[in-house]
CSV table of C-alpha atoms and ligand atoms in Angstrom, one decimal:
chain,number,residue,atom,x,y,z
A,1,MET,CA,17.6,4.4,7.2
A,2,PRO,CA,14.4,6.4,6.6
A,3,PRO,CA,14.8,10.0,5.4
A,4,ALA,CA,15.7,12.7,7.9
A,5,SER,CA,12.2,14.3,7.5
A,6,VAL,CA,10.6,11.0,8.8
A,7,LEU,CA,13.1,10.7,11.6
A,8,ASN,CA,12.4,14.3,12.6
A,9,ILE,CA,8.7,13.5,13.0
A,10,LEU,CA,9.4,10.5,15.2
A,11,GLN,CA,11.8,12.4,17.3
A,12,ARG,CA,9.5,15.3,17.8
A,13,LEU,CA,6.7,13.0,18.9
A,14,GLN,CA,8.9,11.1,21.2
A,15,GLN,CA,10.4,14.2,22.8
A,16,ALA,CA,6.8,15.4,23.5
A,17,GLY,CA,6.4,12.2,25.6
A,18,HIS,CA,4.5,10.0,23.1
A,19,GLU,CA,5.3,6.7,21.6
A,20,ALA,CA,6.0,7.0,17.9
A,21,LEU,CA,6.9,4.2,15.5
A,22,LEU,CA,7.1,3.4,11.9
A,23,ALA,CA,4.4,0.9,11.0
A,24,GLY,CA,3.1,-1.5,8.3
A,25,GLY,CA,4.5,-1.8,4.8
A,26,CYS,CA,7.7,0.3,5.3
A,27,VAL,CA,8.8,-1.9,8.2
A,28,ARG,CA,8.2,-5.0,6.1
A,29,ASP,CA,10.1,-3.6,3.1
A,30,HIS,CA,13.0,-2.4,5.3
A,31,LEU,CA,13.4,-5.9,6.8
A,32,MET,CA,13.3,-7.4,3.3
A,33,GLY,CA,16.0,-5.0,2.1
A,34,ARG,CA,13.6,-3.3,-0.2
A,35,GLN,CA,13.1,0.4,-0.7
A,36,PRO,CA,9.7,1.3,1.0
A,37,LYS,CA,7.2,3.1,-1.2
A,38,ASP,CA,6.3,5.5,1.7
A,39,TYR,CA,6.7,5.7,5.5
A,40,ASP,CA,3.7,5.6,7.8
A,41,VAL,CA,4.0,6.7,11.4
A,42,ALA,CA,1.9,5.2,14.2
A,43,THR,CA,1.7,7.0,17.6
A,44,SER,CA,0.1,7.2,21.0
A,45,ALA,CA,-0.4,10.9,20.5
A,46,LYS,CA,-4.0,11.8,19.8
A,47,PRO,CA,-4.8,13.5,16.5
A,48,ASP,CA,-5.2,17.0,18.0
A,49,GLU,CA,-1.8,16.6,19.8
A,50,VAL,CA,-0.2,15.6,16.5
A,51,GLN,CA,-1.8,18.7,14.8
A,52,ARG,CA,-0.5,20.9,17.6
A,53,LEU,CA,3.1,19.6,17.2
A,54,PHE,CA,3.4,20.0,13.5
A,55,ARG,CA,2.8,23.2,11.6
A,56,GLY,CA,0.8,22.6,8.4
A,57,ALA,CA,-0.5,19.2,9.6
A,58,ARG,CA,-3.9,18.3,8.3
A,59,ALA,CA,-6.6,15.9,9.3
A,60,VAL,CA,-7.3,13.5,6.4
A,61,GLY,CA,-9.1,10.6,8.0
A,62,GLU,CA,-10.4,12.2,11.1
A,63,HIS,CA,-12.7,9.4,11.6
A,64,PHE,CA,-9.7,7.0,11.8
A,65,GLY,CA,-7.3,9.5,13.6
A,66,VAL,CA,-5.1,10.0,10.6
A,67,ILE,CA,-3.1,13.3,10.2
A,68,VAL,CA,-0.8,14.1,7.4
A,69,VAL,CA,2.3,16.1,8.2
A,70,PRO,CA,4.2,18.0,5.5
A,71,ALA,CA,7.9,17.0,4.9
A,72,PRO,CA,10.4,18.0,2.3
A,73,ALA,CA,10.1,15.6,-0.6
A,74,GLN,CA,12.8,13.0,-1.2
A,75,ASN,CA,12.9,13.4,-5.0
A,76,GLN,CA,15.3,15.7,-6.9
A,77,GLU,CA,12.6,18.2,-7.9
A,78,GLY,CA,12.0,19.2,-4.3
A,79,GLY,CA,8.5,20.0,-3.3
A,80,GLN,CA,6.6,18.4,-0.4
A,81,ASP,CA,5.6,14.9,0.7
A,82,TRP,CA,2.9,14.2,3.2
A,83,ILE,CA,3.7,11.7,5.9
A,84,GLU,CA,0.7,9.9,7.5
A,85,VAL,CA,0.7,10.0,11.3
A,86,ALA,CA,-2.0,7.7,12.7
A,87,THR,CA,-3.0,7.4,16.3
A,88,PHE,CA,-2.8,3.8,17.6
A,89,ARG,CA,-6.4,2.4,17.3
A,90,CYS,CA,-8.7,-0.5,17.6
A,91,ASP,CA,-11.3,-1.0,14.9
A,92,GLY,CA,-15.0,-1.3,15.9
A,93,PRO,CA,-17.5,-3.6,14.2
A,94,TYR,CA,-17.4,-3.9,10.4
A,95,LEU,CA,-20.9,-3.7,8.9
A,96,ASP,CA,-20.3,-2.8,5.2
A,97,GLY,CA,-17.7,-5.5,4.5
A,98,ARG,CA,-15.0,-2.9,4.0
A,99,HIS,CA,-14.8,-0.2,6.8
A,100,PRO,CA,-15.1,-0.3,10.6
A,101,GLN,CA,-18.2,1.5,11.8
A,102,GLU,CA,-16.1,3.3,14.4
A,103,VAL,CA,-12.6,3.2,15.8
A,104,SER,CA,-11.3,3.9,19.3
A,105,PHE,CA,-7.8,5.0,20.2
A,106,SER,CA,-5.6,2.4,21.9
A,107,ASP,CA,-2.0,1.2,22.1
A,108,ALA,CA,0.6,-0.3,19.8
A,109,LYS,CA,-0.4,-3.9,20.6
A,110,HIS,CA,-4.0,-3.4,19.7
A,111,ASP,CA,-3.0,-1.3,16.7
A,112,ALA,CA,-0.9,-4.3,15.4
A,113,GLN,CA,-3.9,-6.6,15.8
A,114,ARG,CA,-6.2,-4.6,13.6
A,115,ARG,CA,-3.8,-4.8,10.7
A,116,ASP,CA,-4.3,-7.4,8.0
A,117,PHE,CA,-1.3,-9.7,7.7
A,118,THR,CA,1.5,-10.5,10.3
A,119,VAL,CA,4.2,-9.2,8.0
A,120,ASN,CA,2.2,-5.9,7.8
A,121,GLY,CA,1.8,-5.7,11.6
A,122,LEU,CA,5.4,-4.9,12.6
A,123,PHE,CA,6.6,-1.6,14.1
A,124,TRP,CA,10.1,-0.1,13.9
A,125,ASP,CA,11.7,2.5,16.0
A,126,PRO,CA,14.7,3.6,13.9
A,127,LEU,CA,15.9,6.0,16.5
A,128,ARG,CA,16.4,3.1,19.0
A,129,ASP,CA,17.1,0.6,16.2
A,130,GLU,CA,14.3,-1.6,17.5
A,131,ILE,CA,11.7,-3.8,15.9
A,132,ILE,CA,8.5,-4.3,17.9
A,133,ASP,CA,6.6,-7.4,16.9
A,134,HIS,CA,3.2,-8.1,18.6
A,135,VAL,CA,2.0,-10.5,15.9
A,136,GLU,CA,5.0,-12.9,15.3
A,137,GLY,CA,5.4,-11.2,12.0
A,138,ARG,CA,9.2,-11.4,11.9
A,139,ALA,CA,9.1,-15.2,11.9
A,140,ASP,CA,6.6,-15.2,9.0
A,141,LEU,CA,8.7,-12.7,7.1
A,142,HIS,CA,11.8,-14.9,7.4
A,143,GLN,CA,9.8,-17.9,6.2
A,144,GLY,CA,8.2,-16.0,3.4
A,145,LEU,CA,4.7,-16.7,4.7
A,146,LEU,CA,1.6,-14.5,4.4
A,147,ARG,CA,-0.6,-15.1,7.4
A,148,ALA,CA,-3.7,-13.3,8.5
A,149,ILE,CA,-3.5,-11.7,12.0
A,150,GLY,CA,-5.9,-13.4,14.4
A,151,GLU,CA,-8.7,-15.5,13.0
A,152,ALA,CA,-8.4,-15.5,9.2
A,153,SER,CA,-12.0,-16.2,8.4
A,154,GLN,CA,-13.1,-13.3,10.6
A,155,ARG,CA,-10.5,-10.9,9.1
A,156,PHE,CA,-11.7,-11.6,5.6
A,157,ALA,CA,-15.3,-11.3,6.6
A,158,GLU,CA,-14.7,-7.9,8.2
A,159,ASP,CA,-13.0,-6.3,5.2
A,160,LYS,CA,-13.3,-8.1,1.9
A,161,LEU,CA,-10.6,-6.1,0.2
A,162,ARG,CA,-8.1,-8.1,2.3
A,163,LEU,CA,-8.9,-11.1,0.0
A,164,LEU,CA,-7.3,-9.4,-3.0
A,165,ARG,CA,-4.6,-7.7,-0.9
A,166,ALA,CA,-3.6,-11.2,0.2
A,167,LEU,CA,-3.0,-12.4,-3.4
A,168,ARG,CA,-1.3,-9.1,-4.3
A,169,PHE,CA,1.2,-9.4,-1.4
A,170,ALA,CA,1.7,-13.1,-2.1
A,171,THR,CA,2.5,-12.1,-5.6
A,172,THR,CA,4.7,-9.1,-5.1
A,173,LEU,CA,6.6,-10.4,-2.1
A,174,GLY,CA,6.8,-13.9,-3.5
A,175,PHE,CA,5.3,-15.4,-0.3
A,176,ARG,CA,3.4,-18.6,0.2
A,177,ILE,CA,0.0,-18.2,1.8
A,178,GLU,CA,-0.4,-19.9,5.2
A,179,GLN,CA,-2.9,-22.8,5.1
A,180,LYS,CA,-5.6,-21.5,7.3
A,181,THR,CA,-5.4,-18.1,5.7
A,182,TRP,CA,-5.7,-19.7,2.3
A,183,GLN,CA,-8.7,-21.8,3.4
A,184,ALA,CA,-10.5,-18.8,4.7
A,185,LEU,CA,-9.7,-16.8,1.6
A,186,VAL,CA,-11.2,-19.5,-0.6
A,187,ALA,CA,-14.2,-19.7,1.6
A,188,HIS,CA,-14.8,-16.0,1.3
A,189,ALA,CA,-13.7,-15.4,-2.3
A,190,ALA,CA,-17.2,-14.7,-3.7
A,191,GLU,CA,-17.7,-11.9,-1.2
A,192,ILE,CA,-15.2,-9.7,-3.1
A,193,SER,CA,-18.2,-8.4,-5.0
A,194,CYS,CA,-18.9,-6.2,-1.9
A,195,VAL,CA,-15.8,-4.1,-2.7
A,196,SER,CA,-16.0,-1.2,-5.1
A,197,ALA,CA,-14.9,-1.8,-8.7
A,198,GLU,CA,-12.2,0.9,-8.4
A,199,ARG,CA,-10.5,-0.9,-5.4
A,200,ILE,CA,-10.7,-4.2,-7.2
A,201,ARG,CA,-9.2,-2.7,-10.3
A,202,ASP,CA,-6.3,-1.1,-8.3
A,203,GLU,CA,-5.4,-4.4,-6.6
A,204,LEU,CA,-5.6,-6.3,-9.9
A,205,CYS,CA,-3.4,-3.8,-11.6
A,206,ARG,CA,-0.7,-4.0,-8.9
A,207,LEU,CA,-0.8,-7.8,-9.1
A,208,LEU,CA,-0.8,-8.0,-12.9
A,209,THR,CA,2.0,-5.4,-13.5
A,210,HIS,CA,4.4,-7.2,-11.1
A,211,PRO,CA,6.9,-9.5,-12.9
A,212,ASN,CA,5.6,-12.4,-10.7
A,213,ARG,CA,2.1,-11.9,-12.4
A,214,LEU,CA,1.8,-15.6,-13.5
A,215,ARG,CA,1.8,-16.7,-9.8
A,216,GLY,CA,-0.8,-14.0,-9.1
A,217,PHE,CA,-3.0,-15.2,-12.0
A,218,ASP,CA,-2.8,-18.8,-10.7
A,219,LEU,CA,-3.7,-17.7,-7.2
A,220,LEU,CA,-6.7,-15.7,-8.5
A,221,CYS,CA,-7.9,-18.7,-10.5
A,222,GLU,CA,-7.4,-21.2,-7.7
A,223,SER,CA,-8.9,-19.1,-5.0
A,224,GLY,CA,-12.1,-18.4,-6.8
A,225,LEU,CA,-11.4,-14.7,-6.9
A,226,MET,CA,-11.0,-14.8,-10.7
A,227,GLN,CA,-14.4,-16.3,-11.0
A,228,ALA,CA,-15.8,-13.5,-8.9
A,229,VAL,CA,-14.1,-10.6,-10.6
A,230,LEU,CA,-13.4,-11.9,-14.2
A,231,PRO,CA,-15.6,-14.9,-14.8
A,232,GLU,CA,-15.0,-14.4,-18.5
A,233,ILE,CA,-11.4,-15.7,-18.0
A,234,MET,CA,-12.6,-18.8,-16.2
A,235,ALA,CA,-15.0,-19.4,-19.2
A,236,LEU,CA,-11.9,-20.0,-21.4
A,237,ARG,CA,-11.2,-23.3,-19.7
A,238,GLY,CA,-12.0,-26.3,-21.8
A,239,VAL,CA,-12.6,-24.3,-25.0
A,240,GLU,CA,-11.0,-26.5,-27.5
A,241,GLN,CA,-8.8,-25.0,-30.3
A,242,PRO,CA,-7.5,-26.5,-33.6
A,243,PRO,CA,-4.5,-28.6,-32.6
A,244,GLN,CA,-2.5,-27.8,-35.7
A,245,TRP,CA,-2.4,-24.1,-34.6
A,246,HIS,CA,-2.7,-24.6,-30.9
A,247,PRO,CA,-0.8,-27.7,-29.8
A,248,GLU,CA,-0.5,-26.2,-26.3
A,249,GLY,CA,-4.2,-26.8,-25.4
A,250,ASP,CA,-7.4,-24.9,-24.7
A,251,VAL,CA,-7.9,-21.1,-24.7
A,252,PHE,CA,-7.3,-20.8,-21.0
A,253,VAL,CA,-4.0,-22.7,-21.2
A,254,HIS,CA,-2.9,-20.5,-24.2
A,255,THR,CA,-3.8,-17.3,-22.4
A,256,ARG,CA,-2.1,-18.3,-19.2
A,257,LEU,CA,1.1,-19.3,-21.1
A,258,MET,CA,1.1,-15.9,-22.9
A,259,LEU,CA,0.9,-14.1,-19.6
A,260,GLY,CA,3.9,-16.0,-18.4
A,261,ALA,CA,5.8,-15.2,-21.6
A,262,LEU,CA,5.5,-11.4,-21.3
A,263,GLN,CA,8.6,-9.3,-20.4
A,264,PRO,CA,8.8,-8.7,-16.7
A,265,GLU,CA,8.2,-4.9,-17.2
A,266,ALA,CA,5.3,-5.2,-19.7
A,267,HIS,CA,2.9,-2.3,-19.6
A,268,LEU,CA,-0.6,-2.7,-18.2
A,269,PRO,CA,-2.6,-2.3,-21.5
A,270,LEU,CA,-0.5,-5.0,-23.1
A,271,ILE,CA,-1.0,-7.3,-20.1
A,272,LEU,CA,-4.8,-6.7,-20.2
A,273,ALA,CA,-4.8,-7.3,-24.0
A,274,VAL,CA,-3.1,-10.6,-23.5
A,275,LEU,CA,-5.7,-11.6,-20.9
A,276,LEU,CA,-8.6,-10.5,-23.1
A,277,HIS,CA,-7.4,-11.1,-26.7
A,278,ASP,CA,-9.3,-14.4,-27.0
A,279,ILE,CA,-12.1,-13.6,-24.6
A,280,ALA,CA,-14.8,-14.0,-27.3
A,281,LYS,CA,-13.6,-17.5,-28.3
A,282,PRO,CA,-16.1,-19.3,-26.1
A,283,ALA,CA,-19.0,-17.2,-27.6
A,284,THR,CA,-17.8,-17.7,-31.2
A,285,PHE,CA,-16.8,-21.3,-31.1
A,286,SER,CA,-18.2,-23.4,-34.0
A,287,ARG,CA,-17.3,-26.7,-35.7
A,288,ASP,CA,-17.6,-27.2,-39.5
A,289,GLU,CA,-19.1,-30.3,-40.9
A,290,ASP,CA,-15.6,-31.6,-41.5
A,291,GLY,CA,-14.8,-31.1,-37.8
A,292,ARG,CA,-12.7,-27.9,-38.2
A,293,ILE,CA,-13.0,-25.6,-35.2
A,294,ARG,CA,-13.5,-21.9,-36.0
A,295,PHE,CA,-14.0,-18.7,-34.0
A,296,HIS,CA,-15.5,-16.5,-36.5
A,297,GLY,CA,-15.3,-12.8,-35.6
A,298,HIS,CA,-13.7,-13.4,-32.2
A,299,ASP,CA,-11.5,-10.4,-32.7
A,300,LYS,CA,-14.4,-7.9,-33.2
A,301,LEU,CA,-16.6,-9.4,-30.5
A,302,GLY,CA,-13.6,-9.7,-28.3
A,303,ALA,CA,-12.9,-6.0,-28.5
A,304,GLN,CA,-16.6,-5.3,-27.5
A,305,MET,CA,-16.4,-7.7,-24.6
A,306,ALA,CA,-13.1,-6.3,-23.5
A,307,ALA,CA,-14.6,-2.8,-23.5
A,308,GLU,CA,-17.5,-4.0,-21.3
A,309,ILE,CA,-15.3,-5.8,-18.9
A,310,LEU,CA,-12.9,-2.9,-18.5
A,311,ARG,CA,-15.7,-0.4,-18.1
A,312,ARG,CA,-17.2,-2.6,-15.4
A,313,LEU,CA,-13.8,-2.4,-13.6
A,314,ARG,CA,-13.8,1.4,-14.1
A,315,PHE,CA,-10.6,1.5,-16.2
A,316,ASP,CA,-9.9,4.9,-17.8
A,317,ASN,CA,-10.9,5.5,-21.4
A,318,GLU,CA,-7.4,5.6,-22.7
A,319,THR,CA,-6.6,2.2,-21.4
A,320,ILE,CA,-9.9,0.8,-22.7
A,321,THR,CA,-9.3,2.3,-26.1
A,322,GLN,CA,-5.8,0.8,-26.3
A,323,VAL,CA,-6.7,-2.6,-25.1
A,324,CYS,CA,-9.7,-2.8,-27.5
A,325,ALA,CA,-7.6,-1.7,-30.4
A,326,MET,CA,-5.1,-4.5,-29.7
A,327,VAL,CA,-7.7,-7.2,-29.2
A,328,GLU,CA,-9.5,-6.2,-32.4
A,329,ALA,CA,-6.2,-6.1,-34.4
A,330,HIS,CA,-4.6,-9.2,-33.2
A,331,MET,CA,-5.7,-11.4,-36.1
A,332,ILE,CA,-4.4,-8.8,-38.7
A,333,PHE,CA,-0.9,-9.9,-38.1
A,334,LYS,CA,-1.3,-13.1,-40.2
A,335,ASP,CA,-1.8,-10.8,-43.3
A,336,VAL,CA,1.0,-8.4,-42.9
A,337,GLN,CA,3.2,-10.0,-45.5
A,338,LYS,CA,0.5,-9.6,-48.1
A,339,MET,CA,-0.2,-6.0,-47.4
A,340,ARG,CA,0.4,-3.1,-49.8
A,341,GLN,CA,3.1,-0.8,-48.4
A,342,SER,CA,0.7,2.0,-47.7
A,343,THR,CA,-1.6,-0.3,-45.7
A,344,LEU,CA,1.4,-1.8,-43.8
A,345,ARG,CA,2.7,1.7,-43.0
A,346,ARG,CA,-0.7,2.8,-41.7
A,347,PHE,CA,-0.9,-0.4,-39.6
A,348,MET,CA,2.6,0.1,-38.2
A,349,ALA,CA,1.9,3.7,-37.4
A,350,ARG,CA,-0.9,3.0,-35.0
A,351,GLU,CA,-0.3,4.1,-31.5
A,352,THR,CA,-0.6,0.6,-30.1
A,353,HIS,CA,1.7,-1.1,-32.6
A,354,ALA,CA,4.7,-1.7,-30.4
A,355,MET,CA,2.5,-3.4,-27.7
A,356,GLU,CA,0.6,-5.3,-30.4
A,357,LEU,CA,3.8,-6.6,-31.9
A,358,GLU,CA,4.7,-8.0,-28.4
A,359,LEU,CA,1.2,-9.4,-28.1
A,360,HIS,CA,1.7,-11.1,-31.4
A,361,ARG,CA,5.1,-12.4,-30.5
A,362,VAL,CA,3.8,-14.1,-27.3
A,363,ASP,CA,0.7,-15.3,-29.1
A,364,CYS,CA,2.9,-17.2,-31.6
A,365,LEU,CA,5.4,-18.4,-29.0
A,366,CYS,CA,2.6,-19.9,-26.9
A,367,SER,CA,0.9,-21.6,-29.8
A,368,ASN,CA,2.5,-22.8,-33.1
A,369,GLY,CA,5.8,-21.0,-32.5
A,370,LEU,CA,5.9,-19.5,-36.0
A,371,LEU,CA,7.5,-16.1,-35.8
A,372,ASP,CA,7.8,-15.3,-39.5
A,373,ASN,CA,5.3,-12.4,-39.4
A,374,HIS,CA,7.0,-11.0,-36.3
A,375,ARG,CA,10.4,-11.1,-38.0
A,376,PHE,CA,8.9,-9.6,-41.2
A,377,LEU,CA,7.6,-6.6,-39.2
A,378,LEU,CA,10.9,-6.1,-37.3
A,379,ALA,CA,12.7,-6.0,-40.7
A,380,LYS,CA,10.2,-3.6,-42.1
A,381,ALA,CA,10.5,-1.3,-39.0
A,382,GLU,CA,14.2,-1.2,-39.7
A,383,GLU,CA,13.7,-0.6,-43.4
A,384,PHE,CA,11.3,2.3,-42.7
A,385,ALA,CA,13.3,3.7,-39.8
A,386,HIS,CA,15.1,6.5,-41.8
A,387,GLN,CA,11.9,8.5,-42.3
A,388,PRO,CA,8.5,8.8,-40.6
A,389,LEU,CA,6.2,5.9,-41.2
A,390,LEU,CA,3.5,8.3,-42.3
A,391,PRO,CA,5.3,11.4,-43.9
A,392,ALA,CA,3.1,14.5,-44.3
A,393,PRO,CA,1.3,14.5,-47.7
A,394,TRP,CA,3.0,16.5,-50.4
A,395,LEU,CA,-0.3,18.2,-51.2
A,396,ASN,CA,-3.3,19.0,-49.0
A,397,GLY,CA,-6.9,19.9,-49.7
A,398,ARG,CA,-6.2,23.6,-50.2
A,399,ASP,CA,-3.5,22.8,-52.8
A,400,LEU,CA,-5.9,20.6,-54.7
A,401,MET,CA,-8.6,23.3,-54.7
A,402,ALA,CA,-6.0,25.8,-55.9
A,403,LEU,CA,-5.3,23.3,-58.7
A,404,GLY,CA,-9.0,23.5,-59.7
A,405,HIS,CA,-10.5,20.5,-57.8
A,406,GLN,CA,-13.9,21.0,-56.3
A,407,PRO,CA,-14.4,20.5,-52.5
A,408,GLY,CA,-16.4,17.5,-51.4
A,409,PRO,CA,-16.1,13.8,-50.7
A,410,MET,CA,-14.4,13.1,-54.0
A,411,LEU,CA,-11.6,15.4,-52.9
A,412,GLY,CA,-11.1,13.4,-49.7
A,413,ALA,CA,-10.9,10.2,-51.6
A,414,LEU,CA,-8.4,11.7,-54.1
A,415,LEU,CA,-6.2,13.0,-51.3
A,416,ARG,CA,-6.2,9.6,-49.7
A,417,ARG,CA,-5.1,7.9,-53.0
A,418,LEU,CA,-2.5,10.5,-53.4
A,419,HIS,CA,-1.1,9.8,-50.0
A,420,ASP,CA,-1.3,6.1,-50.6
A,421,ALA,CA,0.8,6.5,-53.7
A,422,GLN,CA,3.3,8.5,-51.7
A,423,LEU,CA,3.4,5.8,-49.0
A,424,GLU,CA,3.9,3.2,-51.7
A,425,GLY,CA,7.1,5.1,-52.7
A,426,LEU,CA,5.7,6.2,-56.1
A,427,ILE,CA,5.8,9.9,-55.4
A,428,GLU,CA,8.9,11.5,-54.0
A,429,ASN,CA,8.2,15.3,-54.2
A,430,ARG,CA,5.6,17.9,-54.8
A,431,GLU,CA,6.2,18.0,-58.6
A,432,GLN,CA,5.7,14.3,-58.9
A,433,ALA,CA,2.5,14.7,-56.8
A,434,ILE,CA,1.2,17.2,-59.3
A,435,GLU,CA,2.2,15.0,-62.2
A,436,TRP,CA,0.4,12.0,-60.6
A,437,LEU,CA,-2.7,14.2,-60.2
A,438,ASN,CA,-2.7,15.2,-63.8
A,439,LYS,CA,-2.7,11.6,-64.8
A,440,GLN,CA,-5.8,10.8,-62.8
A,441,PRO,CA,-9.1,10.6,-64.7
A,442,GLN,CA,-11.1,13.8,-64.2
A,443,SER,CA,-14.2,13.0,-62.2
A,444,ASP,CA,-15.8,16.4,-62.2
B,501,LIG,P1,2.2,-1.0,-0.1
B,501,LIG,O1,2.1,0.4,0.4
B,501,LIG,O2,3.5,-1.5,-0.6
B,501,LIG,O3,1.0,-1.4,-0.9
B,501,LIG,P2,1.5,-1.5,2.6
B,501,LIG,O4,1.6,-2.7,3.5
B,501,LIG,O5,2.2,-0.3,3.1
B,501,LIG,O6,1.9,-1.9,1.2
B,501,LIG,P3,-0.9,0.1,2.7
B,501,LIG,O7,-2.2,-0.1,1.9
B,501,LIG,O8,0.0,1.3,2.4
B,501,LIG,O9,-0.1,-1.2,2.5
B,501,LIG,O10,-1.3,0.1,4.2
B,501,LIG,C1,-0.4,0.4,5.2
B,501,LIG,C2,-0.6,-0.6,6.4
B,501,LIG,O11,-1.9,-0.4,6.9
B,501,LIG,C3,-0.5,-2.1,6.0
B,501,LIG,O12,0.8,-2.5,6.0
B,501,LIG,C4,-1.4,-2.7,7.0
B,501,LIG,O13,-0.7,-2.8,8.3
B,501,LIG,C5,-2.5,-1.7,7.2
B,501,LIG,N1,-3.6,-1.9,6.3
B,501,LIG,C6,-3.9,-1.4,5.1
B,501,LIG,N2,-5.0,-1.8,4.6
B,501,LIG,C7,-5.6,-2.7,5.5
B,501,LIG,C8,-6.8,-3.4,5.5
B,501,LIG,N3,-7.6,-3.4,4.5
B,501,LIG,N4,-7.0,-4.2,6.6
B,501,LIG,C9,-6.1,-4.2,7.7
B,501,LIG,N5,-5.0,-3.5,7.7
B,501,LIG,C10,-4.7,-2.7,6.6
B,502,LIG,MG1,2.1,1.7,2.1
């Protein structure tokens, strides 16, 4: 059952003589036995009537007749949620490929018809325990079918965001896409470029962070939407790799397999790093005289390309920094067993290390299968676990100056070597640090 605060809103509207129903995603989720993210109310009451009935109600999408009504929050901390109450409406013509030029208020039947997919077009009156289905959404829900309401081609032409929403719902609900809907989606795929980068990014993120992300990835590629939003991924197709390292196939096949090998709950930066870790392989491909394939510098160029791609999609700086760090570092893992302890500790102390380790694991699993570096790092993590990876230096710059060292770049270098020696396990206390210093050749 929906929370009491939502039921109260429905009851109040109905008692005032209006029709009031739950609409859209919450009805779909309820019928699927899932916990709805939020509850949306649709009503015959006009926006000003809604505002008169609820104290503190605010108009948010006046143009569309949407009012938000405050309700006690459902979480433990208390506070306040805002429930959207929208007047039944019909959408006028769409001119910008995203929003209707105008709307007019109407009834539940027309309101269902303006919605995107049949499973999103259902209403629910929890007070009367009744589902109202003007779009045959219930049958599609039972069959696990995503179908555009009305004429699919027209619906995608009106609002191009629906193209990506279709793939996101197919992915997160695990639904098949009905044939006509699919054909229309493929026909209109290139038009996604009308939609703002922010909205594209949000839909991509919701699709990619879902455990069913591999299905979403395949749908993106097969529909042509990947070509429109991330052509760099499609360019990985057919890029040959050395078969002894990559028996699985080309760069696209490898990247796709990795996406499928991630843990269901993988974090977004890791997922993006998987997608982009080899993004510069097409640009850096070369073949030696003896026929050996190389991708010289694909990690560095890859980090640059990843930054450009993620900036284009308006990702936040923190995500971009993390993804680029992972892309740039992904080849270092082959050297970890040869590293000095100080270098290794610094490598392992980086903020992205846990995600990188996972990137490396799936990189190996989906190519040569050799996990020795991964195992080595896990063992090292255990070995180092009893103290911080980077313990504070025994002496700082001020200490060194008090000991007679001159300020300047030499001092910085000396401090770094001193800390290295500490990280190597050669210095265990302040006295040993001073001893170590006294043994260094005097440079000034
Ligand atoms: P979720 O909240 O889980 O993402 P949802 O179905 O609730 O899924 P919302 O974006 O919250 O999606 O939208 C609520 C409802 O509004 C949808 O179920 C659908 O009926 C309608 N809707 C949303 N966006 C569109 C759109 N672009 N075109 C047509 N109808 C839409
Ligand atoms: Mg919703």
